[in-house]
mmCIF file of C-alpha atoms in Angstrom:
data_model
loop_
_atom_site.group_PDB
_atom_site.id
_atom_site.type_symbol
_atom_site.label_atom_id
_atom_site.label_comp_id
_atom_site.label_asym_id
_atom_site.label_seq_id
_atom_site.Cartn_x
_atom_site.Cartn_y
_atom_site.Cartn_z
ATOM 1 C CA UNK A 221 0.000 0.000 0.000
ATOM 2 C CA UNK A 222 1.713 3.128 -1.252
ATOM 3 C CA UNK A 223 1.125 6.009 1.115
ATOM 4 C CA UNK A 224 2.972 8.480 -1.120
ATOM 5 C CA UNK A 225 2.309 8.356 -4.824
ATOM 6 C CA UNK A 226 3.936 10.089 -7.731
ATOM 7 C CA UNK A 227 1.771 9.017 -10.621
ATOM 8 C CA UNK A 228 3.865 10.483 -13.418
ATOM 9 C CA UNK A 229 7.023 8.438 -14.041
ATOM 10 C CA UNK A 230 8.361 11.147 -16.331
ATOM 11 C CA UNK A 231 7.712 14.709 -17.450
ATOM 12 C CA UNK A 232 9.203 16.662 -20.339
ATOM 13 C CA UNK A 233 9.244 20.487 -20.238
ATOM 14 C CA UNK A 234 10.684 23.143 -22.496
ATOM 15 C CA UNK A 235 13.520 25.193 -21.063
ATOM 16 C CA UNK A 236 12.248 28.456 -19.592
ATOM 17 C CA UNK A 237 8.737 27.128 -18.992
ATOM 18 C CA UNK A 238 7.198 26.014 -15.734
ATOM 19 C CA UNK A 239 7.674 22.442 -14.479
ATOM 20 C CA UNK A 240 4.968 21.068 -12.178
ATOM 21 C CA UNK A 241 5.598 17.817 -10.355
ATOM 22 C CA UNK A 242 2.775 16.238 -8.425
ATOM 23 C CA UNK A 243 2.525 14.026 -5.363
ATOM 24 C CA UNK A 244 -0.504 12.481 -3.653
ATOM 25 C CA UNK A 245 -0.644 10.930 -0.222
ATOM 26 C CA UNK A 246 -3.128 8.880 1.729
ATOM 27 C CA UNK A 247 -2.058 9.302 5.356
ATOM 28 C CA UNK A 248 -3.629 12.352 6.983
ATOM 29 C CA UNK A 249 -1.115 12.039 9.836
ATOM 30 C CA UNK A 250 1.795 13.229 7.719
ATOM 31 C CA UNK A 251 3.021 16.502 9.175
ATOM 32 C CA UNK A 252 5.980 17.355 6.985
ATOM 33 C CA UNK A 253 6.705 16.963 3.301
ATOM 34 C CA UNK A 254 9.981 17.157 1.454
ATOM 35 C CA UNK A 255 11.181 17.155 -2.127
ATOM 36 C CA UNK A 256 14.484 15.610 -3.068
ATOM 37 C CA UNK A 257 16.320 15.758 -6.363
ATOM 38 C CA UNK A 258 18.490 12.945 -7.666
ATOM 39 C CA UNK A 259 21.023 12.911 -10.475
ATOM 40 C CA UNK A 260 22.248 9.591 -11.943
ATOM 41 C CA UNK A 261 24.875 7.818 -9.833
ATOM 42 C CA UNK A 262 24.350 10.256 -6.962
ATOM 43 C CA UNK A 263 22.317 10.132 -3.788
ATOM 44 C CA UNK A 264 19.181 12.264 -3.399
ATOM 45 C CA UNK A 265 19.738 15.861 -2.349
ATOM 46 C CA UNK A 266 17.269 17.911 -0.341
ATOM 47 C CA UNK A 267 15.477 20.574 -2.338
ATOM 48 C CA UNK A 268 12.606 22.118 -0.398
ATOM 49 C CA UNK A 269 10.131 21.207 2.329
ATOM 50 C CA UNK A 270 6.798 22.281 3.760
ATOM 51 C CA UNK A 271 5.077 21.816 7.080
ATOM 52 C CA UNK A 272 1.487 20.610 7.119
ATOM 53 C CA UNK A 273 0.430 23.854 8.787
ATOM 54 C CA UNK A 274 1.379 25.819 5.691
ATOM 55 C CA UNK A 275 0.057 25.763 2.160
ATOM 56 C CA UNK A 276 3.018 27.254 0.335
ATOM 57 C CA UNK A 277 6.764 27.500 0.668
ATOM 58 C CA UNK A 278 9.019 29.260 -1.789
ATOM 59 C CA UNK A 279 12.766 29.138 -2.321
ATOM 60 C CA UNK A 280 14.057 30.892 -5.398
ATOM 61 C CA UNK A 281 12.779 29.133 -8.503
ATOM 62 C CA UNK A 282 11.183 26.380 -6.428
ATOM 63 C CA UNK A 283 7.763 26.566 -4.803
ATOM 64 C CA UNK A 284 5.914 23.774 -3.060
ATOM 65 C CA UNK A 285 2.145 23.911 -2.644
ATOM 66 C CA UNK A 286 0.212 21.774 -0.187
ATOM 67 C CA UNK A 287 -3.511 21.066 -0.443
ATOM 68 C CA UNK A 288 -4.383 19.127 2.699
ATOM 69 C CA UNK A 289 -8.022 18.607 1.847
ATOM 70 C CA UNK A 290 -7.021 16.939 -1.407
ATOM 71 C CA UNK A 291 -3.972 15.251 0.153
ATOM 72 C CA UNK A 292 -1.936 16.637 -2.687
ATOM 73 C CA UNK A 293 1.274 18.576 -3.023
ATOM 74 C CA UNK A 294 3.092 19.936 -6.010
ATOM 75 C CA UNK A 295 6.521 21.303 -6.791
ATOM 76 C CA UNK A 296 6.742 24.205 -9.233
ATOM 77 C CA UNK A 297 9.992 25.091 -10.914
ATOM 78 C CA UNK A 298 10.039 28.335 -12.842
ATOM 79 C CA UNK A 299 11.789 28.993 -15.076
ATOM 80 C CA UNK A 300 12.991 25.476 -15.814
ATOM 81 C CA UNK A 301 16.670 25.099 -16.624
ATOM 82 C CA UNK A 302 18.643 22.238 -18.215
ATOM 83 C CA UNK A 303 20.303 21.510 -14.872
ATOM 84 C CA UNK A 304 16.882 20.737 -13.415
ATOM 85 C CA UNK A 305 16.787 17.505 -15.411
ATOM 86 C CA UNK A 306 16.799 14.838 -12.694
ATOM 87 C CA UNK A 307 14.531 12.465 -10.800
ATOM 88 C CA UNK A 308 12.408 14.222 -8.184
ATOM 89 C CA UNK A 309 11.190 12.367 -5.108
ATOM 90 C CA UNK A 310 8.393 13.416 -2.817
ATOM 91 C CA UNK A 311 8.738 12.242 0.800
ATOM 92 C CA UNK A 312 6.455 12.579 3.828
ATOM 93 C CA UNK A 313 6.948 12.248 7.566
ATOM 94 C CA UNK A 314 4.283 10.831 9.872
ATOM 95 C CA UNK A 315 3.862 12.930 13.000
ATOM 96 C CA UNK A 316 4.365 9.850 15.132
ATOM 97 C CA UNK A 317 7.968 9.238 14.161
ATOM 98 C CA UNK A 318 10.993 10.386 12.270
ATOM 99 C CA UNK A 319 10.677 8.037 9.273
ATOM 100 C CA UNK A 320 10.308 9.385 5.750
ATOM 101 C CA UNK A 321 7.901 7.655 3.389
ATOM 102 C CA UNK A 322 9.004 8.091 -0.195
ATOM 103 C CA UNK A 323 7.258 8.220 -3.542
ATOM 104 C CA UNK A 324 8.611 6.375 -6.567
ATOM 105 C CA UNK A 325 9.959 9.515 -8.217
ATOM 106 C CA UNK A 326 9.288 11.504 -11.388
ATOM 107 C CA UNK A 327 11.970 11.909 -14.028
ATOM 108 C CA UNK A 328 12.010 15.510 -15.251
ATOM 109 C CA UNK A 329 13.536 16.222 -18.644
ATOM 110 C CA UNK A 330 14.151 19.826 -19.627
ATOM 111 C CA UNK A 331 14.330 20.248 -23.383
ATOM 112 C CA UNK A 332 16.536 23.016 -24.820
ATOM 113 C CA UNK B 232 32.228 20.279 4.456
ATOM 114 C CA UNK B 233 32.665 16.697 3.285
ATOM 115 C CA UNK B 234 29.500 14.847 2.409
ATOM 116 C CA UNK B 235 28.449 11.325 3.251
ATOM 117 C CA UNK B 236 31.022 8.871 1.944
ATOM 118 C CA UNK B 237 30.155 5.360 0.861
ATOM 119 C CA UNK B 238 32.242 2.519 -0.473
ATOM 120 C CA UNK B 239 32.388 0.622 -2.638
ATOM 121 C CA UNK B 240 30.399 2.432 -5.323
ATOM 122 C CA UNK B 241 29.698 -0.766 -7.239
ATOM 123 C CA UNK B 242 29.778 -4.414 -6.267
ATOM 124 C CA UNK B 243 29.041 -7.538 -8.279
ATOM 125 C CA UNK B 244 28.840 -10.838 -6.433
ATOM 126 C CA UNK B 245 27.426 -14.282 -6.951
ATOM 127 C CA UNK B 246 24.429 -15.362 -4.921
ATOM 128 C CA UNK B 247 25.161 -16.898 -1.549
ATOM 129 C CA UNK B 248 28.306 -14.797 -1.202
ATOM 130 C CA UNK B 249 28.691 -12.222 1.579
ATOM 131 C CA UNK B 250 29.004 -8.503 0.931
ATOM 132 C CA UNK B 251 29.620 -5.450 3.083
ATOM 133 C CA UNK B 252 29.022 -1.751 2.574
ATOM 134 C CA UNK B 253 30.709 1.046 4.456
ATOM 135 C CA UNK B 254 29.446 4.527 5.287
ATOM 136 C CA UNK B 255 31.101 7.571 6.825
ATOM 137 C CA UNK B 256 28.481 10.197 7.722
ATOM 138 C CA UNK B 257 28.877 13.941 7.837
ATOM 139 C CA UNK B 258 30.939 14.995 10.824
ATOM 140 C CA UNK B 259 28.748 15.815 13.794
ATOM 141 C CA UNK B 260 25.677 14.008 12.481
ATOM 142 C CA UNK B 261 24.470 11.666 15.185
ATOM 143 C CA UNK B 262 21.730 9.977 13.150
ATOM 144 C CA UNK B 263 22.594 7.523 10.415
ATOM 145 C CA UNK B 264 20.236 5.717 8.053
ATOM 146 C CA UNK B 265 20.651 2.809 5.676
ATOM 147 C CA UNK B 266 18.208 2.648 2.776
ATOM 148 C CA UNK B 267 17.670 0.247 -0.081
ATOM 149 C CA UNK B 268 16.428 1.590 -3.393
ATOM 150 C CA UNK B 269 15.118 -0.677 -6.108
ATOM 151 C CA UNK B 270 14.888 0.484 -9.695
ATOM 152 C CA UNK B 271 11.963 2.822 -10.262
ATOM 153 C CA UNK B 272 11.152 3.122 -6.586
ATOM 154 C CA UNK B 273 11.883 5.466 -3.751
ATOM 155 C CA UNK B 274 14.324 4.630 -0.957
ATOM 156 C CA UNK B 275 13.146 2.134 1.645
ATOM 157 C CA UNK B 276 14.529 2.467 5.168
ATOM 158 C CA UNK B 277 16.398 -0.559 6.490
ATOM 159 C CA UNK B 278 17.791 0.726 9.776
ATOM 160 C CA UNK B 279 18.292 3.955 11.683
ATOM 161 C CA UNK B 280 20.974 4.671 14.265
ATOM 162 C CA UNK B 281 21.014 7.326 16.943
ATOM 163 C CA UNK B 282 24.704 7.438 17.836
ATOM 164 C CA UNK B 283 25.671 3.795 18.434
ATOM 165 C CA UNK B 284 22.137 2.562 19.050
ATOM 166 C CA UNK B 285 19.972 0.990 16.372
ATOM 167 C CA UNK B 286 16.655 2.619 17.276
ATOM 168 C CA UNK B 287 14.658 1.205 14.389
ATOM 169 C CA UNK B 288 15.593 -1.954 12.526
ATOM 170 C CA UNK B 289 12.061 -3.183 11.981
ATOM 171 C CA UNK B 290 12.499 -3.343 8.198
ATOM 172 C CA UNK B 291 15.905 -4.989 8.225
ATOM 173 C CA UNK B 292 15.730 -8.642 7.064
ATOM 174 C CA UNK B 293 17.560 -9.954 10.077
ATOM 175 C CA UNK B 294 18.039 -13.458 8.798
ATOM 176 C CA UNK B 295 20.650 -12.246 6.348
ATOM 177 C CA UNK B 296 21.267 -8.556 6.982
ATOM 178 C CA UNK B 297 23.262 -7.063 9.828
ATOM 179 C CA UNK B 298 24.579 -3.618 10.594
ATOM 180 C CA UNK B 299 26.800 -1.958 13.101
ATOM 181 C CA UNK B 300 27.878 1.539 13.969
ATOM 182 C CA UNK B 301 30.895 1.413 16.196
ATOM 183 C CA UNK B 302 31.713 4.529 18.223
ATOM 184 C CA UNK B 303 28.696 6.261 16.739
ATOM 185 C CA UNK B 304 30.480 7.326 13.556
ATOM 186 C CA UNK B 305 31.135 4.941 10.664
ATOM 187 C CA UNK B 306 28.696 2.197 9.876
ATOM 188 C CA UNK B 307 28.801 -1.105 8.033
ATOM 189 C CA UNK B 308 25.899 -2.960 6.465
ATOM 190 C CA UNK B 309 26.407 -6.633 5.708
ATOM 191 C CA UNK B 310 24.462 -9.217 3.734
ATOM 192 C CA UNK B 311 25.216 -12.887 4.207
ATOM 193 C CA UNK B 312 24.340 -14.776 2.143
ATOM 194 C CA UNK B 313 23.240 -12.509 -0.710
ATOM 195 C CA UNK B 314 20.230 -13.436 -2.819
ATOM 196 C CA UNK B 315 19.292 -12.361 -6.341
ATOM 197 C CA UNK B 316 16.555 -10.113 -4.943
ATOM 198 C CA UNK B 317 19.126 -8.111 -2.991
ATOM 199 C CA UNK B 318 20.295 -6.406 -6.177
ATOM 200 C CA UNK B 319 19.623 -2.711 -5.539
ATOM 201 C CA UNK B 320 21.303 0.552 -4.622
ATOM 202 C CA UNK B 321 22.138 0.805 -0.929
ATOM 203 C CA UNK B 322 22.095 4.368 0.301
ATOM 204 C CA UNK B 323 23.485 5.769 3.510
ATOM 205 C CA UNK B 324 22.206 9.060 4.880
ATOM 206 C CA UNK B 325 22.875 11.138 7.968
ATOM 207 C CA UNK B 326 21.253 13.989 9.821
ATOM 208 C CA UNK B 327 21.989 16.038 12.896
ATOM 209 C CA UNK B 328 18.854 15.267 14.871
ATOM 210 C CA UNK B 329 16.241 12.878 13.536
ATOM 211 C CA UNK B 330 13.325 14.419 15.320
ATOM 212 C CA UNK B 331 14.149 18.078 14.863
ATOM 213 C CA UNK B 332 15.316 18.403 11.311
ATOM 214 C CA UNK B 333 13.839 16.247 8.625
ATOM 215 C CA UNK B 334 16.527 16.927 6.086
ATOM 216 C CA UNK B 335 18.720 13.929 5.451
ATOM 217 C CA UNK B 336 22.006 14.047 3.589
ATOM 218 C CA UNK B 337 22.683 11.105 1.306
ATOM 219 C CA UNK B 338 25.818 9.464 0.048
ATOM 220 C CA UNK B 339 26.162 8.372 -3.590
ATOM 221 C CA UNK B 340 25.106 4.820 -2.805
ATOM 222 C CA UNK B 341 26.508 1.377 -3.533
ATOM 223 C CA UNK B 342 25.028 -0.400 -6.506
ATOM 224 C CA UNK B 343 24.899 -4.124 -5.737
ATOM 225 C CA UNK B 344 24.397 -6.701 -8.458
ATOM 226 C CA UNK B 345 23.858 -10.286 -7.368
ATOM 227 C CA UNK B 346 24.271 -12.839 -10.171
#
């Protein structure tokens, strides 16, 4: 039973346009959400996070939106750059413990 | 600041052979995690250490997997004997405080192929 779902295995976006990566979750007890970025042959690197008490967090070109009623969060990247091509993972933390529950990832391809 | 170091980066072994992975976390990070990542999936936690203590090993297949973190710094994850289904990337991560900051810093991983 996947508690964190990233339903799009891949996404292709033109350079300079907006990239929107989506994540759905089923556990209403998640209190913190994170996005990680992963390049080939490297470990995931932290990108941005959001607490469940907020609905938006912004850091430069990256913005994460949280819709608790829909149990949905999204990562917006604008403008998209070639270096953004990577696999993006959504992860969530239950309020009862430290553990991160991870989605399967979405491969983002930025076309020149 | 040096990141999380893992070795080896790649390992190919025959089934039933033993294998060990090593991890050196970021200096000062007291929490260390071992994850397994299968192709097309997110990381799956195997074990978490707070200093020297394994505080959660509920998802570690204890019949064949073992781990240790001597002196609360470096850690080793061992599989004996390896099975074909163990082929995956094994990731080590560390953080300063597990319950306060949720950001984990990952090493590059060890890609294990069991033939």
